[in-house]
């Protein structure tokens, strides 16, 4: 519907009607205005399938929803590093929404994995904003191609569940811009989500639901967002402040309590009615975007979507260790051990919980193989060692040629609503793995978890396959990868630290009472581990294949460039093994001469390519200024410092294969403001500014004694270094102390003012 028509409808509404449209009609619908023929629209969770509730609504997945297909959760799909696949999954979910009359699906969820402990990490994509942004943009493209909206969430800095409705995320501007915002920014700019969901928490003191800087200044004015902002369910604190800040729709409705406050604020002259009109217009725009594009022919083909879910899982599982044990052979005697072989843990708890169409465990596919036996090994209802189950598993393992243990985190260990307190697997499962490994040298562990775990048994097993929460068809993907029908191609979108204490947020996660300080700044995930040169269990970007790849011929289309130009990078990748496989080619950039404290390297590109044995493909990347930039707070924008940058092609964040350099010249000059306490060193870096100081040199006794790079000075090298340092770190005002009496403060200030002009 055109903007004019929407305005016309709004102009016919009473104040009461307008205020009342600012909240839903019920838990999952916007309000209708029958008098004017305005329809209601349904929204549903999301993100990895459709959770359409028929009867009583709840936001924690407690009450039943319609039967739908459960796709791999965000932790898994991000590991696919496959934009097209995620887009395809989005299309399928969009189709399901059309068939079910759902206008907006509440996802994708893109919050950054600051700590492995966040209870909701399973839903989120990555510790890296680039990966999270790429995945989100693809998902949104897919869903919205079916004329169904998305709601990218939770905007923003919502990286823990503890006190999620009241905590205050204290994040400095640069960290916000470089780490916590870019996934939203990318998705908004590239894929135009119909809606954005604001988070529950506060950001630097102001609730997201009434944060004008975020909801209007950044989202709409800077990034060009043209949809509606919806509150997370129950996130509204001060409704009138919310309308003013740019929060359009309150969900669920507060039984009209907040609508009345809006009405009163307009009557009292505290809220401009034009602002309310704009809010209502935005809501109607989204309602009509869906209603006018209903696809009544759409079908939710659950069987076909179940198959797609299996394909997505196959691309997402990550092979973490393989000491020659995988793939297994179908004729081998193999003990399948563990409850999750039969009933895999494949999705997380809370609002994303799907009433799944059908769940297939790996055992279902393997049961017809004559050599496969099964022992339950553990029961995940409680973390207690059941010696009988362990004994049975040990016996099965002893009688076999190999054992595959299907382990992981039980539901109770991770969920929306609370955070983990440790990174360990259940003791009963660790014990089971150790006991089996004592009698069977050929052990593979298949893990079902939404976030990293410690692996105390890693050296005692020959293989580890990370299945994450791989959706309802995960068992099929596991089976096909274990037996080599599919070559694993997932890569970790997060670091697995050796232990929790290594994580950069460890000291401050989950904050004190409501205050959560993001003190590690931009050093999240691999940005921290790399900088500290720390060993990790598995690095970001890591994953094995049943084939090998060789890299060659790294080419940059220029060796020097301005930051307004695009750098094209290409590299050849060859499959040097004997089976077809997919490689995730990763491009990292390092600023070699930064004056700013920066991570060693940052991911700025990735491409997944399929290669037959012996085949070579050229992969190319285009890098713009953002690939080289950091966020400069003084400038209030991203900035590229002139200098040399390394362009690296890696197989993970810890394994660079090829490197070249490019020299980038900045076109944006940052005008620093100088003052009496600016150091000489800082001024001398700025040639123009330095020229103004020259007339003063003659009067400075300190400069005289420093001008001694000749042997005549008689100064030893350490004294010379000391003199230089003294000079470099001397503030301008100190000229007054070390001079021949010709300078006073007034004269000095005049010179500084000239420099600042
Ligand atoms: C969650 C959202 C979800 C909403 C509706 C909230 O508790 O944080 O992600 O979309 O409920 O179920």
XYZ file of C-alpha atoms and ligand atoms in Angstrom:
769
model
C 0.000 0.000 0.000
C 1.325 3.430 -0.825
C 2.493 5.785 1.883
C -0.281 8.227 0.896
C -2.988 5.620 1.333
C -1.623 4.639 4.711
C -1.540 8.263 5.778
C -5.125 8.599 4.652
C -6.222 5.645 6.803
C -4.352 7.021 9.788
C -5.960 10.424 9.296
C -9.360 8.817 9.771
C -8.418 7.236 13.083
C -9.329 8.575 16.485
C -6.558 9.211 18.964
C -7.709 6.179 20.930
C -7.540 3.955 17.859
C -4.056 5.164 17.025
C -2.735 4.631 20.529
C -4.324 1.228 20.700
C -2.653 0.113 17.458
C 0.709 0.584 19.160
C 0.342 -2.747 20.895
C -0.787 -6.164 19.745
C -4.329 -7.547 19.737
C -3.082 -10.601 21.585
C 0.182 -12.471 22.160
C 0.844 -13.032 18.461
C -1.267 -10.547 16.476
C -1.303 -6.887 15.661
C -4.686 -5.183 16.195
C -7.384 -4.880 13.594
C -9.486 -1.744 13.165
C -12.708 -3.171 11.787
C -14.303 0.217 11.292
C -11.625 1.092 8.719
C -11.068 -2.396 7.366
C -7.558 -2.621 8.850
C -6.700 -6.312 9.251
C -4.709 -7.956 12.038
C -1.460 -9.752 11.195
C 0.093 -12.741 12.925
C 3.742 -12.988 13.980
C 5.467 -16.141 15.287
C 8.817 -17.410 16.523
C 11.450 -18.340 14.874
C 14.163 -18.448 14.004
C 14.966 -22.048 12.937
C 11.447 -23.103 12.045
C 7.881 -21.938 12.567
C 6.495 -21.912 16.107
C 2.950 -20.906 15.401
C 0.871 -21.239 18.521
C -2.748 -22.061 18.017
C -4.204 -21.618 21.421
C -2.770 -19.949 24.466
C 0.336 -17.905 23.652
C 3.567 -17.904 25.614
C 7.019 -16.730 24.788
C 8.979 -19.580 26.296
C 7.822 -22.437 24.142
C 5.757 -23.917 26.966
C 2.470 -24.396 25.166
C 2.154 -26.442 22.036
C 2.504 -25.045 18.578
C 1.628 -26.494 15.192
C 3.760 -29.294 13.828
C 6.628 -27.755 11.885
C 10.084 -28.636 10.617
C 12.929 -27.908 12.988
C 16.029 -26.736 11.129
C 19.514 -26.639 12.634
C 19.827 -23.813 15.162
C 21.938 -20.706 14.493
C 25.057 -22.213 16.091
C 24.948 -24.921 13.439
C 23.844 -22.988 10.373
C 26.576 -20.403 10.938
C 29.093 -23.241 10.813
C 27.936 -24.016 7.284
C 29.552 -20.747 6.166
C 27.109 -21.123 3.296
C 25.074 -18.052 2.418
C 23.031 -19.740 -0.320
C 22.041 -22.593 1.919
C 20.901 -20.284 4.699
C 18.942 -18.282 2.145
C 17.289 -21.475 0.932
C 16.367 -22.384 4.480
C 14.899 -18.885 4.856
C 12.832 -19.378 1.690
C 11.427 -22.631 3.056
C 10.528 -21.011 6.365
C 8.946 -18.096 4.486
C 6.890 -20.559 2.459
C 5.724 -22.236 5.673
C 4.727 -18.828 7.048
C 2.710 -18.006 3.935
C 0.960 -21.366 4.122
C 0.135 -20.751 7.761
C -0.803 -17.077 7.451
C 2.119 -15.780 9.511
C 3.270 -12.318 8.415
C 6.533 -11.976 10.325
C 8.860 -14.641 11.695
C 10.757 -13.542 14.798
C 14.323 -14.037 13.731
C 17.176 -14.218 12.890
C 18.865 -13.917 16.287
C 22.276 -12.376 15.780
C 23.675 -11.436 19.178
C 27.390 -11.870 19.537
C 28.701 -14.843 21.509
C 30.644 -12.918 24.076
C 30.975 -15.869 26.422
C 30.451 -19.581 25.869
C 28.129 -19.445 28.873
C 25.249 -17.502 27.332
C 22.218 -19.761 27.597
C 21.026 -18.632 24.200
C 24.234 -19.112 22.264
C 22.636 -22.032 20.456
C 20.324 -19.585 18.687
C 23.022 -17.059 17.873
C 25.427 -17.263 14.978
C 28.924 -16.304 15.969
C 31.540 -14.547 18.056
C 32.423 -12.715 14.839
C 30.203 -9.892 13.565
C 31.073 -10.488 9.915
C 29.870 -14.094 9.990
C 26.768 -13.174 11.992
C 25.935 -10.377 9.547
C 26.397 -12.519 6.451
C 24.231 -15.306 7.831
C 21.531 -12.914 8.992
C 21.435 -11.096 5.659
C 21.048 -14.408 3.810
C 18.316 -15.685 6.111
C 16.360 -12.438 5.760
C 16.721 -12.459 1.973
C 15.340 -15.989 1.895
C 12.317 -15.444 4.136
C 11.397 -12.072 2.651
C 11.559 -13.396 -0.902
C 8.269 -15.046 0.050
C 6.743 -11.730 1.102
C 6.980 -12.613 4.755
C 8.787 -10.313 7.145
C 11.627 -11.061 9.527
C 12.492 -9.559 12.877
C 16.220 -9.386 13.380
C 16.859 -9.612 17.127
C 17.742 -8.701 19.861
C 18.896 -5.126 19.217
C 21.316 -4.959 21.043
C 24.268 -5.949 23.279
C 22.120 -8.752 24.670
C 24.762 -11.422 25.183
C 23.565 -13.010 28.392
C 20.363 -14.346 29.832
C 21.000 -13.557 33.491
C 18.786 -10.605 34.465
C 18.060 -10.172 30.803
C 15.093 -7.881 31.446
C 16.954 -5.386 33.593
C 20.694 -5.718 33.066
C 22.643 -2.759 31.767
C 25.222 -3.624 29.122
C 27.976 -1.058 29.471
C 29.732 -1.056 26.138
C 32.071 1.602 24.829
C 31.237 3.193 21.493
C 34.057 1.633 19.509
C 33.266 -1.876 20.756
C 29.613 -1.353 20.002
C 30.369 -0.229 16.443
C 32.996 -2.871 15.684
C 31.565 -5.909 17.465
C 27.958 -5.684 18.592
C 26.364 -3.580 15.844
C 27.775 -4.763 12.507
C 25.608 -7.881 12.180
C 22.506 -5.697 12.498
C 24.029 -3.026 10.298
C 24.916 -5.435 7.516
C 21.513 -7.113 7.552
C 19.619 -3.827 7.654
C 21.623 -2.261 4.843
C 21.751 -5.302 2.621
C 18.545 -7.226 3.219
C 16.134 -4.668 4.633
C 14.375 -6.688 7.330
C 10.754 -5.649 7.729
C 11.142 -5.429 11.455
C 13.791 -5.153 14.156
C 13.185 -6.485 17.663
C 14.718 -4.429 20.438
C 16.239 -6.330 23.312
C 15.142 -6.441 26.930
C 18.293 -4.978 28.462
C 19.583 -1.475 28.906
C 22.530 -0.208 26.889
C 24.709 2.250 28.741
C 21.888 3.080 31.092
C 18.940 3.343 28.708
C 16.545 0.501 27.972
C 16.753 -0.685 24.387
C 12.992 -0.122 24.137
C 13.432 3.608 24.688
C 16.895 4.124 23.297
C 16.611 6.895 20.721
C 20.231 6.688 19.761
C 19.823 3.062 18.763
C 16.262 2.954 17.467
C 16.297 6.196 15.524
C 19.698 7.847 15.199
C 21.612 4.712 14.264
C 18.981 2.323 12.928
C 16.909 4.674 10.829
C 19.032 7.763 10.232
C 22.411 6.126 9.730
C 21.478 2.718 8.346
C 18.290 3.632 6.529
C 15.961 1.135 8.255
C 12.431 1.604 6.918
C 10.457 -1.025 8.816
C 8.974 -1.224 12.273
C 10.625 -1.800 15.610
C 8.885 -4.296 17.863
C 9.651 -4.788 21.533
C 10.940 -8.098 22.727
C 8.071 -9.702 24.569
C 7.697 -7.600 27.692
C 10.655 -5.298 27.022
C 8.733 -2.039 27.372
C 9.777 0.040 30.357
C 8.446 3.545 29.662
C 6.022 3.333 26.752
C 5.808 7.028 25.947
C 9.585 7.370 25.969
C 9.579 4.336 23.666
C 7.293 5.952 21.084
C 9.475 9.041 21.107
C 12.630 6.956 20.741
C 11.313 4.949 17.793
C 9.745 1.812 19.301
C 6.626 1.173 17.248
C 4.877 -1.983 18.384
C 4.612 -3.241 21.936
C 4.328 -7.014 22.325
C 2.555 -8.621 23.974
C -0.113 -5.992 24.631
C -0.138 -4.743 28.194
C -3.946 -5.085 28.350
C -4.172 -1.550 27.044
C -2.340 -0.034 30.025
C 0.453 1.424 27.949
C -1.871 2.446 25.096
C -3.729 4.625 27.579
C -0.455 6.270 28.599
C 0.250 7.136 24.967
C -3.212 8.639 24.598
C -2.795 10.682 27.767
C 0.651 11.898 26.749
C -0.785 13.271 23.490
C -3.674 14.923 25.340
C -1.299 16.444 27.866
C 0.901 17.768 25.105
C 3.802 15.547 26.155
C 3.835 13.534 22.968
C 3.473 15.111 19.561
C 0.560 13.456 17.756
C 2.579 13.545 14.541
C 5.099 11.199 16.177
C 2.294 8.809 17.075
C 0.947 9.029 13.523
C 4.316 8.013 12.151
C 4.444 5.045 14.520
C 1.029 3.855 13.385
C 1.965 4.371 9.753
C 4.970 2.117 10.159
C 2.857 -0.602 11.756
C 0.272 -0.438 9.000
C 2.947 -0.458 6.327
C 4.183 -3.850 7.564
C 0.680 -5.264 8.030
C -0.200 -4.367 4.461
C 3.131 -5.529 3.049
C 2.068 -8.985 4.135
C -1.682 -8.820 3.680
C -1.454 -7.512 0.144
C 1.031 -10.211 -0.792
C -0.683 -13.254 0.697
C 0.136 -16.397 -1.215
C -2.924 -18.516 -0.780
C -1.398 -21.259 -2.907
C 1.587 -21.728 -0.598
C 1.989 -25.174 0.911
C 3.990 -26.220 3.910
C 5.433 -29.440 2.523
C 6.822 -30.879 5.724
C 8.360 -33.920 4.124
C 10.299 -31.848 1.589
C 11.348 -29.413 4.304
C 12.515 -32.260 6.522
C 14.813 -33.286 3.679
C 16.080 -29.732 3.356
C 16.736 -29.703 7.091
C 18.942 -32.785 6.617
C 20.878 -31.057 3.810
C 21.411 -27.978 5.959
C 22.695 -30.166 8.789
C 25.093 -31.982 6.453
C 26.702 -28.674 5.549
C 26.833 -27.498 9.135
C 28.401 -30.309 11.150
C 32.049 -29.713 11.980
C 34.636 -32.467 12.053
C 36.963 -31.459 14.875
C 39.275 -34.421 15.163
C 40.070 -37.348 12.903
C 43.087 -39.507 13.588
C 42.400 -41.678 10.563
C 39.268 -43.240 12.026
C 36.647 -41.575 9.837
C 34.876 -42.305 7.615
C 33.795 -45.608 9.106
C 33.106 -48.590 6.902
C 29.610 -49.990 6.740
C 30.872 -53.550 7.132
C 32.731 -52.814 10.369
C 31.521 -53.939 13.785
C 30.582 -50.655 15.410
C 29.043 -49.934 18.799
C 26.694 -46.934 18.756
C 26.666 -45.671 22.317
C 24.680 -42.950 24.040
C 21.097 -41.808 24.328
C 21.585 -39.220 21.581
C 22.193 -41.955 18.976
C 18.548 -42.816 19.322
C 17.054 -39.522 20.467
C 19.444 -36.763 19.527
C 19.387 -33.414 21.280
C 18.766 -31.249 18.256
C 17.196 -27.962 19.391
C 17.295 -25.610 22.362
C 14.705 -24.631 24.917
C 12.613 -21.453 24.995
C 10.890 -19.325 22.416
C 12.537 -21.046 19.459
C 11.293 -24.496 20.448
C 9.637 -26.270 17.525
C 6.973 -28.949 17.738
C 8.969 -31.067 15.323
C 7.543 -32.951 12.395
C 9.766 -35.995 12.885
C 13.080 -36.567 14.554
C 15.605 -38.977 13.164
C 18.507 -40.284 15.197
C 21.637 -41.690 13.571
C 20.768 -45.135 14.897
C 17.640 -45.252 12.768
C 19.841 -45.109 9.665
C 22.484 -47.484 10.954
C 20.252 -50.128 12.453
C 20.152 -52.231 9.308
C 23.921 -52.436 9.099
C 24.763 -55.947 10.324
C 27.761 -54.845 12.427
C 26.070 -52.045 14.352
C 25.038 -52.570 17.984
C 23.563 -50.063 20.430
C 23.979 -49.321 24.126
C 22.245 -46.367 25.776
C 25.234 -45.454 27.969
C 23.539 -42.612 29.869
C 20.188 -41.045 30.508
C 20.233 -37.263 30.260
C 17.355 -36.661 32.675
C 19.844 -36.466 35.523
C 23.610 -36.222 35.646
C 24.239 -39.429 37.570
C 26.507 -42.261 36.571
C 24.510 -45.389 35.886
C 27.073 -48.165 36.276
C 24.793 -50.675 34.547
C 24.433 -48.509 31.470
C 28.186 -47.843 31.459
C 28.995 -51.561 31.817
C 26.677 -52.377 28.934
C 28.355 -49.707 26.799
C 31.847 -50.889 27.700
C 30.888 -54.453 26.758
C 29.467 -53.335 23.414
C 32.595 -51.264 22.734
C 34.905 -54.146 23.618
C 33.152 -56.460 21.188
C 33.298 -53.960 18.338
C 36.019 -52.604 16.068
C 35.038 -49.026 16.833
C 32.706 -47.118 19.144
C 30.752 -43.971 18.330
C 29.525 -42.142 21.406
C 26.618 -39.751 20.872
C 27.024 -37.303 23.725
C 26.395 -33.628 24.493
C 24.546 -31.211 26.716
C 21.132 -32.114 28.113
C 18.305 -29.554 27.833
C 18.751 -28.525 31.444
C 22.354 -27.494 30.804
C 21.563 -24.689 28.356
C 18.431 -22.774 27.533
C 16.889 -19.408 26.938
C 16.261 -17.669 30.263
C 19.466 -18.559 32.112
C 23.181 -18.897 31.515
C 25.468 -21.838 32.077
C 27.766 -21.576 35.063
C 30.491 -23.758 33.600
C 31.605 -25.163 30.280
C 31.668 -28.801 31.246
C 29.758 -31.740 29.876
C 27.768 -33.848 32.343
C 30.104 -35.843 34.531
C 28.211 -39.024 33.697
C 29.016 -38.572 30.012
C 32.666 -37.675 30.538
C 32.955 -40.817 32.662
C 31.270 -42.923 29.983
C 33.665 -41.659 27.313
C 36.702 -42.349 29.523
C 35.500 -45.865 30.372
C 34.757 -46.759 26.758
C 38.115 -45.338 25.643
C 39.857 -47.672 28.123
C 38.672 -50.754 26.244
C 38.337 -49.461 22.716
C 41.108 -47.528 20.954
C 38.842 -46.470 18.081
C 36.423 -44.021 19.635
C 34.514 -41.237 17.899
C 32.489 -38.735 19.911
C 29.550 -36.998 18.266
C 28.572 -33.884 20.204
C 25.115 -32.328 20.559
C 25.449 -28.927 22.196
C 24.627 -25.315 21.501
C 27.893 -23.867 22.728
C 31.492 -24.979 23.378
C 32.289 -27.610 25.984
C 35.547 -28.655 27.627
C 36.809 -32.006 26.388
C 38.994 -33.571 29.082
C 39.039 -36.845 27.101
C 40.164 -35.323 23.792
C 43.509 -37.149 23.663
C 41.853 -40.502 24.328
C 39.504 -40.491 21.359
C 40.352 -40.604 17.671
C 37.498 -38.586 16.294
C 35.149 -35.780 17.285
C 32.207 -34.628 15.193
C 30.481 -31.455 16.406
C 26.792 -31.802 15.508
C 25.698 -28.730 17.493
C 21.902 -28.566 17.761
C 21.512 -29.811 14.238
C 17.742 -29.809 13.779
C 15.248 -32.670 13.533
C 17.159 -34.415 10.735
C 20.547 -34.270 12.411
C 20.736 -38.066 12.728
C 20.690 -38.474 8.967
C 23.499 -35.957 8.559
C 25.540 -37.655 11.280
C 25.082 -41.062 9.708
C 26.044 -39.865 6.242
C 29.131 -38.054 7.492
C 30.268 -40.892 9.762
C 30.114 -43.345 6.858
C 31.553 -41.005 4.244
C 28.449 -40.460 2.133
C 28.896 -36.781 2.848
C 32.236 -35.066 3.250
C 32.077 -32.759 6.283
C 32.461 -29.088 5.441
C 31.369 -27.103 8.496
C 33.791 -24.703 10.180
C 33.565 -23.312 13.681
C 31.988 -19.876 13.866
C 33.295 -19.593 17.422
C 36.406 -20.534 19.358
C 36.430 -23.542 21.641
C 38.710 -22.401 24.478
C 40.631 -24.974 26.465
C 38.831 -23.888 29.581
C 36.260 -21.305 30.536
C 38.756 -19.133 32.422
C 40.552 -18.427 29.135
C 37.567 -16.576 27.719
C 38.123 -12.801 27.559
C 34.834 -11.946 29.259
C 35.465 -14.415 32.072
C 36.294 -11.870 34.778
C 33.197 -9.747 34.208
C 30.547 -12.091 32.850
C 27.609 -11.891 34.087
C 28.230 -8.617 35.865
C 27.435 -7.291 39.299
C 23.740 -7.103 39.968
C 22.362 -5.263 36.949
C 25.622 -3.804 35.705
C 27.439 -5.755 33.015
C 30.653 -4.180 31.830
C 32.004 -5.284 28.483
C 35.544 -4.596 29.612
C 37.285 -6.836 27.105
C 36.192 -4.304 24.492
C 36.738 -5.396 20.912
C 38.734 -8.429 22.016
C 35.939 -10.951 21.706
C 36.616 -14.563 20.700
C 39.560 -15.098 18.349
C 40.377 -11.398 18.413
C 41.488 -11.996 21.986
C 43.026 -15.474 21.742
C 45.103 -14.403 18.718
C 46.333 -11.251 20.335
C 47.366 -13.131 23.472
C 48.917 -15.946 21.384
C 46.924 -18.403 23.453
C 46.390 -22.050 22.788
C 42.777 -22.987 22.304
C 41.079 -26.340 21.944
C 39.762 -25.491 18.475
C 40.135 -22.097 16.822
C 37.503 -20.013 15.103
C 37.141 -21.049 11.464
C 38.460 -24.540 12.075
C 37.053 -27.766 10.647
C 38.370 -30.884 8.922
C 37.449 -32.607 5.694
C 37.953 -36.082 4.237
C 40.066 -34.482 1.541
C 42.924 -31.973 1.455
C 43.193 -28.554 -0.102
C 46.163 -26.595 -1.395
C 46.283 -22.849 -1.855
C 48.298 -20.940 -4.445
C 48.432 -17.878 -6.602
C 47.252 -15.221 -4.177
C 46.747 -12.063 -6.220
C 45.850 -8.532 -5.253
C 44.743 -6.320 -8.125
C 46.805 -3.449 -6.704
C 49.659 -2.939 -4.294
C 48.703 0.584 -3.312
C 45.260 2.080 -3.072
C 43.176 4.850 -1.601
C 40.603 3.882 1.018
C 37.866 4.865 -1.428
C 38.910 2.134 -3.841
C 38.007 -1.551 -3.898
C 40.705 -4.178 -3.582
C 40.113 -7.399 -5.487
C 41.825 -10.449 -4.050
C 41.901 -13.821 -5.712
C 43.365 -17.161 -4.763
C 43.428 -20.634 -6.253
C 42.228 -23.579 -4.210
C 42.860 -27.130 -5.280
C 41.393 -30.367 -3.975
C 44.503 -32.507 -3.609
C 42.748 -35.490 -2.055
C 40.741 -38.332 -3.498
C 37.149 -37.361 -2.698
C 34.968 -34.389 -3.547
C 34.876 -31.853 -0.757
C 34.026 -28.298 0.180
C 36.487 -25.779 1.516
C 35.706 -22.566 3.348
C 38.274 -20.076 2.098
C 38.739 -17.416 4.749
C 40.216 -13.964 4.251
C 41.680 -12.086 7.204
C 43.106 -8.550 7.303
C 45.772 -7.239 9.639
C 46.681 -3.592 10.092
C 50.465 -3.759 10.313
C 51.109 -0.180 11.354
C 48.185 0.736 13.527
C 48.481 3.487 16.099
C 45.256 2.135 17.566
C 45.001 -0.951 19.760
C 43.488 -3.480 17.379
C 43.027 -7.236 17.068
C 45.851 -8.983 15.221
C 43.566 -9.994 12.418
C 39.903 -9.898 11.542
C 37.798 -11.982 9.185
C 36.743 -9.853 6.235
C 35.599 -12.441 3.731
C 34.763 -16.111 3.234
C 33.623 -18.292 0.373
C 32.613 -21.941 0.388
C 33.624 -23.853 -2.716
C 33.041 -27.399 -3.832
C 35.919 -29.173 -5.565
C 36.186 -32.566 -7.202
C 39.473 -34.459 -6.678
C 42.236 -32.659 -8.594
C 40.006 -29.690 -9.383
C 41.169 -26.102 -8.888
C 38.934 -23.051 -8.566
C 39.763 -19.404 -8.259
C 37.991 -17.681 -5.414
C 37.802 -13.917 -5.309
C 36.936 -11.293 -2.751
C 36.255 -7.595 -2.933
C 37.387 -5.479 -0.003
C 36.168 -1.968 0.618
C 37.254 0.548 3.257
C 35.412 -1.258 6.038
C 37.742 -4.235 5.663
C 40.653 -2.053 6.786
C 38.891 0.232 9.213
C 38.471 0.621 12.926
C 35.844 2.853 14.500
C 37.260 6.202 15.473
C 35.301 7.702 18.323
C 36.573 11.214 17.790
C 35.679 11.106 14.114
C 32.370 9.396 14.857
C 32.919 7.081 11.932
C 34.937 4.149 10.642
C 38.434 5.190 9.707
C 41.311 3.655 7.755
C 44.765 4.645 8.894
C 47.273 5.039 6.087
C 49.784 2.229 6.018
C 50.443 -1.353 5.170
C 47.840 -4.081 5.601
C 48.363 -7.826 5.432
C 45.875 -9.787 3.365
C 45.850 -13.375 4.561
C 44.122 -16.460 3.267
C 43.576 -19.015 5.978
C 41.959 -22.328 6.712
C 41.055 -21.053 10.179
C 41.897 -18.029 12.320
C 45.003 -19.901 13.455
C 46.225 -21.314 10.143
C 47.226 -18.795 7.484
C 48.220 -20.288 4.134
C 49.101 -17.276 1.980
C 49.891 -13.651 2.738
C 50.446 -10.483 0.748
C 50.353 -6.818 1.621
C 48.671 -3.721 0.306
C 49.429 -0.150 1.148
C 46.301 1.900 1.795
C 46.181 5.652 1.825
C 43.545 7.296 3.939
C 41.421 9.999 2.303
C 39.848 11.102 5.543
C 41.977 13.286 7.675
C 41.246 13.196 11.366
C 41.676 16.670 12.771
C 42.863 16.178 16.317
C 42.312 19.043 18.728
C 45.570 20.067 20.360
C 45.875 21.598 23.795
C 48.454 22.515 26.415
C 48.798 18.902 27.482
C 49.257 17.425 24.020
C 52.669 15.789 23.877
C 55.411 16.832 21.472
C 55.459 13.304 20.141
C 51.810 13.457 19.128
C 52.185 16.840 17.486
C 55.293 15.835 15.580
C 53.343 13.016 13.935
C 51.178 15.666 12.307
C 53.497 17.434 9.843
C 51.304 20.511 9.419
C 50.959 20.982 13.147
C 54.647 20.355 13.746
C 55.580 23.232 11.430
C 53.872 25.695 13.778
C 56.131 24.624 16.609
C 59.402 25.266 14.822
C 59.733 28.921 15.887
C 59.693 27.747 19.488
C 62.548 25.308 19.212
C 65.262 27.914 19.612
C 63.976 28.886 23.033
C 63.605 25.348 24.380
C 66.577 24.164 26.424
C 65.258 20.619 26.466
C 65.256 20.427 22.674
C 68.813 21.633 22.640
C 69.973 18.890 24.909
C 67.951 16.380 22.934
C 69.376 17.318 19.624
C 72.186 14.940 20.226
C 72.181 12.107 17.817
C 75.849 12.689 17.250
C 78.618 11.075 19.236
C 79.746 14.531 20.441
C 76.951 14.639 22.928
C 78.795 12.046 24.907
C 75.510 10.537 26.012
C 75.389 6.788 26.336
C 72.698 5.094 24.272
C 70.339 4.562 27.190
C 70.600 8.215 28.230
C 69.943 9.193 24.640
C 66.849 6.964 24.602
C 65.771 8.554 27.849
C 66.207 12.075 26.477
C 64.234 11.187 23.357
C 61.456 9.674 25.394
C 61.365 12.702 27.708
C 60.928 14.894 24.679
C 58.367 12.683 23.005
C 56.148 12.458 26.055
C 56.616 16.070 27.170
C 53.383 18.066 27.058
C 53.524 21.439 25.319
C 52.949 23.277 28.598
C 56.302 21.939 29.842
C 57.960 24.320 27.365
C 57.342 26.955 29.988
C 59.586 25.067 32.425
C 62.374 24.225 29.966
C 63.042 27.435 28.061
C 65.140 30.540 27.953
C 62.398 32.869 29.214
C 60.961 33.998 25.882
C 57.664 32.033 26.052
C 54.665 32.564 28.283
C 51.311 30.761 28.407
C 49.617 33.353 26.279
C 52.117 32.936 23.466
C 51.922 29.184 23.673
C 48.125 29.189 23.610
C 48.144 31.458 20.545
C 50.267 28.936 18.711
C 48.004 26.065 19.765
C 44.964 28.014 18.589
C 46.649 28.522 15.229
C 47.352 24.809 14.938
C 43.733 24.007 15.739
C 42.311 26.392 13.130
C 12.413 -13.859 23.305
C 12.277 -13.523 21.831
C 11.016 -14.128 21.292
C 9.840 -13.613 22.098
C 8.513 -14.169 21.634
C 11.169 -13.508 24.089
O 11.244 -14.008 25.384
O 13.527 -13.195 23.848
O 13.385 -13.984 21.125
O 10.879 -13.854 19.935
O 10.016 -13.976 23.463
O 8.407 -15.503 21.953
